[in-house]
Amino acid sequence: MSTIEQFGYRQELQRSLGFTDLMIYGLIFMVPIAPFGIFGNVFSVSHGMVALAYVIGLVAMAFTALSYAQMAKAFPMAGSVYTYAGRGIAAPVGFMAGWAILLDYVLVPSLLYLVASVAMNSFVPLIPVWAWLAAFVVLNTVVNYLGIQMTARITRIMLAAELVVLAIFLVVAGVALAQGKAQTGALTPIFDSSGFTFSVVFAAASVAVLSFLGFDGISTLAEENREDARRLGRSMLAALGLAAVLFVTQTWVAALLTPGRDALIADGDPAGNAFYDTAAYAGGPWLAVLTAVATAVAWGFANSLVAQAATSRLLFAMARDRQLPAFLSRVNAKHKVPVNATLAVAAVSLVLGVFMSTRANGVGELASLVNFGAMSAFLVLHVSVVVHYTVKQRSTNWWAHLVAPVIGFAVLVAVVYNQNVAAQWVGGVWLAIGLAILGITYLIGRKPTLPTEVS
């Protein structure tokens, strides 16, 4: 098995995770019930073809997962796309890829905490949103500080709980369909000729793809994987495949039962209650409460727990290479976790989450920016595969090292092109800032470099 010492690093994190741990981590990061929280938005943008939007999102992410698997095999270390682009193409490109995906990784914990805190505030209004948010941040920071094994144990429990809630919804919804409560034809959620256009479904996919983000977080745990590097890529593909089955199934069933379809398509779902209204229609108020509370706990605790862990590993990897402040690379000697990076993520999540809670569409704005950062970094990932394997290594595995990444790149371009315009502008500004920082490092003689690989 390749070791990070071959690439000029010391093994500081604890190698304790196996294939199942990694797959569960990815599933929890994606959240098996993730569509509960954004169902109404995807339904509106897709003109009711919500299952089709998730299928297209799966296609985009499947090709991306294939590229991740190839690069994880070549460079089995923390840092995700930052490492892969930096070593597969060049260090400056790696910095920009890392800078792009920071927009995803740094913002996603804030997004998750905010969604969960708003949901909990709706049930217990006496406790303000900011207090719920602070409680979630403190709880997850403590668990992550105690080590990756503690995080792995917690994620197994949370995954089981989410799957139980999903099973209850599907059973109750199945009974409702058998009783004749369907609001539309069986195939409408996958294709409706009256509303289908490519721009509509790709715009919807750009929202639905938020549910898939997280499988890539597995790559940040490369230095905590105790098995062969190839298992890392396989765990990504396995997690993505299982999540896709769950996402398409639950959104298809929910779309068949959604009341007020025309109004939802025309007016959107600003309150984010469309799925819970559907649950209430299918099984009664108790099912609406169950699914809403499950969403809050899944996003605010389980998902944000692993998101914080992934983000801290990315910051650790970039700081270790002197592309972020060095204090972020400090590893706790007892728990073998990047302690300062973990605390930094907690602080940013708390401040940004509280600030965005004061904005009218804070959740929507954060979600759009998270997607833009991820998609931009994934585009560079596909290029990294082609450059590293086909150009540098002269690989003749044309499917894995040329055709698949080119197809994945093309699909992502279509998704990014149809994203929210405001997110495109803000994301563009973020990338411009990254370019400016990169330029400054060259001017002061500290251009990005990576430790030399040793044989």
Coordinates of C-alpha atoms in Angstrom, one line a residue, residues 13 102 105-106 109 141 144-145 307-320 324-332 337-349:
L13 CA -3.3 11.1 11.7
L102 CA -13.0 25.8 0.2
Y105 CA -16.3 22.9 2.5
V106 CA -16.1 26.1 4.6
P109 CA -21.2 23.3 7.8
T141 CA -16.8 20.2 17.8
N144 CA -14.7 15.7 16.4
Y145 CA -12.1 16.7 18.9
A307 CA -18.7 18.1 7.2
Q308 CA -16.6 19.7 10.0
A309 CA -14.3 16.7 10.0
A310 CA -13.8 16.9 6.2
T311 CA -13.2 20.6 6.2
S312 CA -10.7 20.5 9.0
R313 CA -8.7 17.9 7.0
L314 CA -8.7 20.1 3.9
L315 CA -7.4 23.1 5.9
F316 CA -4.8 20.8 7.5
A317 CA -3.5 19.6 4.2
M318 CA -3.2 23.1 2.7
A319 CA -1.6 24.5 5.9
R320 CA 0.9 21.6 5.9
L324 CA -2.7 28.4 4.5
P325 CA -1.5 29.7 8.0
A326 CA 0.8 27.1 9.6
F327 CA -1.1 26.9 12.9
L328 CA -3.9 25.0 11.1
S329 CA -1.6 22.1 10.6
R330 CA -1.2 21.3 14.3
V331 CA -2.3 17.8 15.2
N332 CA -3.4 16.9 18.7
V337 CA -6.9 15.1 14.9
P338 CA -6.1 18.5 13.4
V339 CA -7.2 20.4 16.4
N340 CA -6.7 24.0 15.3
A341 CA -8.4 23.4 12.0
T342 CA -11.3 21.8 13.7
L343 CA -11.7 24.8 16.0
A344 CA -11.3 27.2 13.1
V345 CA -14.2 25.5 11.2
A346 CA -16.3 25.7 14.3
A347 CA -15.7 29.4 14.7
V348 CA -16.4 30.2 11.1
S349 CA -19.5 28.1 11.1

